[in-house]
mmCIF file of C-alpha atoms in Angstrom:
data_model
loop_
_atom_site.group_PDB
_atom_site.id
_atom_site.type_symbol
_atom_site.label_atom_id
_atom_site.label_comp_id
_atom_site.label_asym_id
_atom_site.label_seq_id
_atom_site.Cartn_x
_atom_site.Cartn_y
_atom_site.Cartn_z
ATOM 1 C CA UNK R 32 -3.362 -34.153 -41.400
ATOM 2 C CA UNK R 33 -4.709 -31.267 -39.475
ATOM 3 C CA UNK R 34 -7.022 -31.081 -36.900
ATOM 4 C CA UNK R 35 -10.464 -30.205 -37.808
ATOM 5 C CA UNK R 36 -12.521 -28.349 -35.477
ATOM 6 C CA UNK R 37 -15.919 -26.610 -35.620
ATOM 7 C CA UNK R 38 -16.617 -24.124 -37.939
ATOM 8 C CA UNK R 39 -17.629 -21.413 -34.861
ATOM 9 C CA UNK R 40 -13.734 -22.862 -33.094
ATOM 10 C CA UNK R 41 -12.336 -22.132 -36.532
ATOM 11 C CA UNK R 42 -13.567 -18.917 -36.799
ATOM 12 C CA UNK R 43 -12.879 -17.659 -33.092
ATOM 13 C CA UNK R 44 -9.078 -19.278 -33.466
ATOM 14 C CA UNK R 45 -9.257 -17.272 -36.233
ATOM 15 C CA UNK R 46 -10.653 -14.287 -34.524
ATOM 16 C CA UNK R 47 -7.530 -15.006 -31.341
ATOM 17 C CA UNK R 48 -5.215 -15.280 -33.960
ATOM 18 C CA UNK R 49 -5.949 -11.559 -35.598
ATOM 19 C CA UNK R 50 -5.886 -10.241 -32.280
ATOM 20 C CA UNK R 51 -2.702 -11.440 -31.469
ATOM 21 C CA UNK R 52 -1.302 -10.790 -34.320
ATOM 22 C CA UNK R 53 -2.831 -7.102 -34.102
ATOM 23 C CA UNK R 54 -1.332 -6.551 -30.327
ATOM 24 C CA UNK R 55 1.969 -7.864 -31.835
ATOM 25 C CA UNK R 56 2.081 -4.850 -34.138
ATOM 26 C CA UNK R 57 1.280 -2.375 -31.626
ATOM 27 C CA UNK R 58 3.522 -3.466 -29.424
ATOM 28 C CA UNK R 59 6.737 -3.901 -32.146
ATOM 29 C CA UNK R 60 5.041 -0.092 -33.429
ATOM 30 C CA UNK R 61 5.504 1.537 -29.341
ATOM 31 C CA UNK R 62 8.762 -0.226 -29.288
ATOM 32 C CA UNK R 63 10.098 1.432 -32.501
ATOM 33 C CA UNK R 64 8.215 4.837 -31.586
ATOM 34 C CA UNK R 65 9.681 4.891 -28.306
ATOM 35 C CA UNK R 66 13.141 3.983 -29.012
ATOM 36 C CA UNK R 67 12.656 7.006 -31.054
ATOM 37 C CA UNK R 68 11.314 9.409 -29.100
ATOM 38 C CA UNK R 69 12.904 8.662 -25.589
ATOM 39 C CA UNK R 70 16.849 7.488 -24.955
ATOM 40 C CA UNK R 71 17.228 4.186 -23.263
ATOM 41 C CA UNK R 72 16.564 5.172 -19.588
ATOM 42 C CA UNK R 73 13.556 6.633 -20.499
ATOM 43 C CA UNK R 74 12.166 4.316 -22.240
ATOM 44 C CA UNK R 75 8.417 3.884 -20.267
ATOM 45 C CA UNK R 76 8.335 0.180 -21.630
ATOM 46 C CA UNK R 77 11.668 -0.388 -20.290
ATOM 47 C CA UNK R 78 10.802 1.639 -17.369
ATOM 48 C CA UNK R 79 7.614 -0.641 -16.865
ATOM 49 C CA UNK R 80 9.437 -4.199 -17.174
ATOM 50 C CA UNK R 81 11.910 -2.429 -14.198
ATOM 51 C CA UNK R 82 9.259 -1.929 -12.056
ATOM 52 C CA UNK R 83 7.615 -5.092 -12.066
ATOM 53 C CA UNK R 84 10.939 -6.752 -12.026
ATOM 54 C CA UNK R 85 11.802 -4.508 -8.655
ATOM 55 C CA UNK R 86 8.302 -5.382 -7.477
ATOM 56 C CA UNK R 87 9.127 -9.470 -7.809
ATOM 57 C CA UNK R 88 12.526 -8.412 -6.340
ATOM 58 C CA UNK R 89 10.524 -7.024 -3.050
ATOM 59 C CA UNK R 90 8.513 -9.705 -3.049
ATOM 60 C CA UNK R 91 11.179 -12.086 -2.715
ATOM 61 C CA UNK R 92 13.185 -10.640 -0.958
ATOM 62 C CA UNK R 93 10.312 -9.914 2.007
ATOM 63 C CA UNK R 94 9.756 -13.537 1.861
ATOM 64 C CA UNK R 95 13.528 -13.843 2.687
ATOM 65 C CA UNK R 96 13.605 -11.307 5.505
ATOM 66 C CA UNK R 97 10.388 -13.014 6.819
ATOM 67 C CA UNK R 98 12.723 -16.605 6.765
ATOM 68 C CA UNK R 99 15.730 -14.679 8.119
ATOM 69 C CA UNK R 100 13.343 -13.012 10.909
ATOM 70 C CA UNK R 101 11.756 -16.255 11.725
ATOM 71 C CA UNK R 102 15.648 -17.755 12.297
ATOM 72 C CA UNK R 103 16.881 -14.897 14.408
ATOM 73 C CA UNK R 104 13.950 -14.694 16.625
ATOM 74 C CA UNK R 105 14.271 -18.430 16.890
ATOM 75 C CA UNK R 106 17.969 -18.122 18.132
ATOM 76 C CA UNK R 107 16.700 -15.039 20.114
ATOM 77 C CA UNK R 108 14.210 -17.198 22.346
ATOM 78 C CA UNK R 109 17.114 -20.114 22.446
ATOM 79 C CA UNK R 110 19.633 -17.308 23.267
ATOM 80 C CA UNK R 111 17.655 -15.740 26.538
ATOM 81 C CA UNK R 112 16.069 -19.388 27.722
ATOM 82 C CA UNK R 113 19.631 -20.464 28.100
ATOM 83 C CA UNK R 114 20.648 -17.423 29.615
ATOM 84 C CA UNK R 115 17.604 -17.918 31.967
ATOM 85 C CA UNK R 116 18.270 -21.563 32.417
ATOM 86 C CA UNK R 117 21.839 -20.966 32.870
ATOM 87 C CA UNK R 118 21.200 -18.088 35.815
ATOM 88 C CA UNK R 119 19.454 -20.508 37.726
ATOM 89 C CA UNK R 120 21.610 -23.531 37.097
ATOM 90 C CA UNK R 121 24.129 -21.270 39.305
ATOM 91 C CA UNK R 122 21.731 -20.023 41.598
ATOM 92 C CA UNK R 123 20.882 -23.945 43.122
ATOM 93 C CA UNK R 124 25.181 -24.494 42.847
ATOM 94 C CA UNK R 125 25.985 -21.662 44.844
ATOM 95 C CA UNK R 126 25.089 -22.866 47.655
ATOM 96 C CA UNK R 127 27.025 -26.050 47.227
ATOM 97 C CA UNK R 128 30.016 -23.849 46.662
ATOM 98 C CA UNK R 129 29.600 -21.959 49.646
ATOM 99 C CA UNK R 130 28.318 -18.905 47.980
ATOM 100 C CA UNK R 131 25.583 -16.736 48.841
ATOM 101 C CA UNK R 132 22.908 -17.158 46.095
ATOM 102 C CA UNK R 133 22.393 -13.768 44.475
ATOM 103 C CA UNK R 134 18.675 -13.010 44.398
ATOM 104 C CA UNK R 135 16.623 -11.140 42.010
ATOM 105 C CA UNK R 136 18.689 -7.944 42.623
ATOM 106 C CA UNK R 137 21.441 -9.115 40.901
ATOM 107 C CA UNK R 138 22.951 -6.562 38.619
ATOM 108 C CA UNK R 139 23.762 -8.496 35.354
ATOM 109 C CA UNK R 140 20.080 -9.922 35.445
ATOM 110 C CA UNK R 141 18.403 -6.746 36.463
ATOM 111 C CA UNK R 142 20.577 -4.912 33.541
ATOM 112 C CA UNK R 143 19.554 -8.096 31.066
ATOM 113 C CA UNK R 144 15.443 -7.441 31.899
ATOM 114 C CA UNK R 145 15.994 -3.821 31.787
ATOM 115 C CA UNK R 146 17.511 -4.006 28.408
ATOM 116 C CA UNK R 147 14.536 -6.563 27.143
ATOM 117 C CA UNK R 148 12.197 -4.177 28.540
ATOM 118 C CA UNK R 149 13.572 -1.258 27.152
ATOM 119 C CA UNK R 150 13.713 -3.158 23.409
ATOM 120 C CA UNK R 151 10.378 -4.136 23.921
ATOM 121 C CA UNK R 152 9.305 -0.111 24.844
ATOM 122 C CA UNK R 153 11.012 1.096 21.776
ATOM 123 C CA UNK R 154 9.687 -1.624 19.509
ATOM 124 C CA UNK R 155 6.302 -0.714 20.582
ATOM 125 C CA UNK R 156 6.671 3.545 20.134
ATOM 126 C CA UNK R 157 7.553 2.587 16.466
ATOM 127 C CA UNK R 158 4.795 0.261 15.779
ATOM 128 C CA UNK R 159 1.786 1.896 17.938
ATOM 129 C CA UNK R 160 1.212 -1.057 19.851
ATOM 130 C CA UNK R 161 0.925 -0.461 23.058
ATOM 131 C CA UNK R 162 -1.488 -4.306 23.922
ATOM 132 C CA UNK R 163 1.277 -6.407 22.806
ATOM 133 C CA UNK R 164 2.674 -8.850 25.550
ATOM 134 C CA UNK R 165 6.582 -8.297 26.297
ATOM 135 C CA UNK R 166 7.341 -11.702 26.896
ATOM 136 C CA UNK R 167 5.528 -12.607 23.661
ATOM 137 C CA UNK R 168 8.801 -13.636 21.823
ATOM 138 C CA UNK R 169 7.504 -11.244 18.987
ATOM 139 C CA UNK R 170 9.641 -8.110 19.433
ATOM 140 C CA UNK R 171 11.361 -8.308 15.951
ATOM 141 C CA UNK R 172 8.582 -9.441 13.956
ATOM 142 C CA UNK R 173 7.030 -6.269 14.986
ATOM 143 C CA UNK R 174 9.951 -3.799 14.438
ATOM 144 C CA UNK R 175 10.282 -5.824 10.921
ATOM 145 C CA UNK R 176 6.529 -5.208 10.029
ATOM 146 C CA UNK R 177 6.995 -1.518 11.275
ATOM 147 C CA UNK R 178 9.624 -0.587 8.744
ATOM 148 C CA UNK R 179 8.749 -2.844 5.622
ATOM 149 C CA UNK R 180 5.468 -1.148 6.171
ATOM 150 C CA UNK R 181 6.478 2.596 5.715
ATOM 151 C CA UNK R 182 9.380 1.446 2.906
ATOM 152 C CA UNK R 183 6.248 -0.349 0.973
ATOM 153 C CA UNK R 184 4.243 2.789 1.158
ATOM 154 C CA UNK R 185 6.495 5.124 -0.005
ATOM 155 C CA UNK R 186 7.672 2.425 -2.535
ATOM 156 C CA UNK R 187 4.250 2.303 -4.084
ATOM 157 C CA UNK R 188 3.708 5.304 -3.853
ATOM 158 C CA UNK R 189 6.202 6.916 -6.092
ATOM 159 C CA UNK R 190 5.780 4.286 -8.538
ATOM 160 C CA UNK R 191 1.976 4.132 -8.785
ATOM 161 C CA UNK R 192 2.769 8.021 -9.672
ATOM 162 C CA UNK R 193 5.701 7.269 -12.125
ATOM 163 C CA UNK R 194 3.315 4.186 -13.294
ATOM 164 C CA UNK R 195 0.344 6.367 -14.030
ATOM 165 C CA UNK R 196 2.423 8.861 -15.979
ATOM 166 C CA UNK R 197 4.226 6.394 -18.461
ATOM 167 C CA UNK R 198 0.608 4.938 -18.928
ATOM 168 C CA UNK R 199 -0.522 8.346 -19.846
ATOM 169 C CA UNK R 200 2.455 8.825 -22.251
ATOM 170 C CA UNK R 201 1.189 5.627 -23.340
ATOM 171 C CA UNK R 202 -2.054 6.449 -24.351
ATOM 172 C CA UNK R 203 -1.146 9.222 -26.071
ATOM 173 C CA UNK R 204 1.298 7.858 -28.499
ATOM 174 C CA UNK R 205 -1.340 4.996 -29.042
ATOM 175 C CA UNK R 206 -3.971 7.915 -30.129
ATOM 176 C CA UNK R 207 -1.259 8.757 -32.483
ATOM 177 C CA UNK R 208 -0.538 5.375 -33.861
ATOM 178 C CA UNK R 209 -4.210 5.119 -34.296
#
């Protein structure tokens, strides 16, 4: 046997059930009207279902680059505190060695600073932010934020346009169906 429910549930499944049934047409009727009208790659439906499938794809694929940024400036800091660690480690043996100890004007480490600095200057010109601390182990995140920033602007931009059109077209072949 059935469920029985409430004469008001009946009638508002009821009521879902035409309604659903009703979008169901409309949607098989723009399907069949625009498989008429436009070729395949035209198709706004089709065009529609590729844009929110690119916009998932950018999604995802920002979270990856957010994972992959989080990695590389991870084996960035590693990378220059060994370096760092490794410059002194033979600044207290050269002594032991009979060298002189090479100061802070050595060349390799004055080139190495000059080079972070330098990263750090250009990172900033293409962000606009001139308060951020150098040594704040954030120089990639920044540069990454700076250019998924204008790519996402531009990206929605031409498809808010393209999006607004095809929902134009829309609503004029549903005026006709009507």
């Amino acid at each position: 046997m059935g469920h029985q429910y409430h004469q008001a549930t009946d009638g508002l499944l009821n009521l879902f059930t035409k309604a659903n049934h009703d979008l169901s047409m409309v949607h098989y009727r723009l399907e069949k009207e625009f498989q008429q009208v436009y070729p395949d790659s035209a198709n706004p439906m089709k065009l529609v279902s590729r844009i929110k499938k690119v916009q998932e794809d950018i999604s995802i694929l920002k979270e990856q680059c957010h994972e992959l940024l989080a990695a590389k400036q991870d084996l960035i800091d590693k990378a220059q505190r060994i370096l760092v660690e490794n410059r002194n480690l033979v600044q207290r043996m050269q002594p032991s060695l009979g060298i002189s100890p090479t100061g802070e004007d050595d060349d390799a480490f004055t080139n190495f600073k000059q080079v972070v600095e330098e990263w750090t200057a250009q990172i900033r010109s293409k962000t606009g932010d001139e308060t951020h601390d150098a040594d704040s182990g954030d120089i990639n995140k920044l540069l990454f934020s700076a250019i998924v920033q204008k790519h996402m602007e531009i990206v929605v931009s031409r498809y808010s346009f393209f999006i607004l059109v095809n929902v134009l077209k829309c609503n004029l072949l549903i005026g006709r169906l009507n």
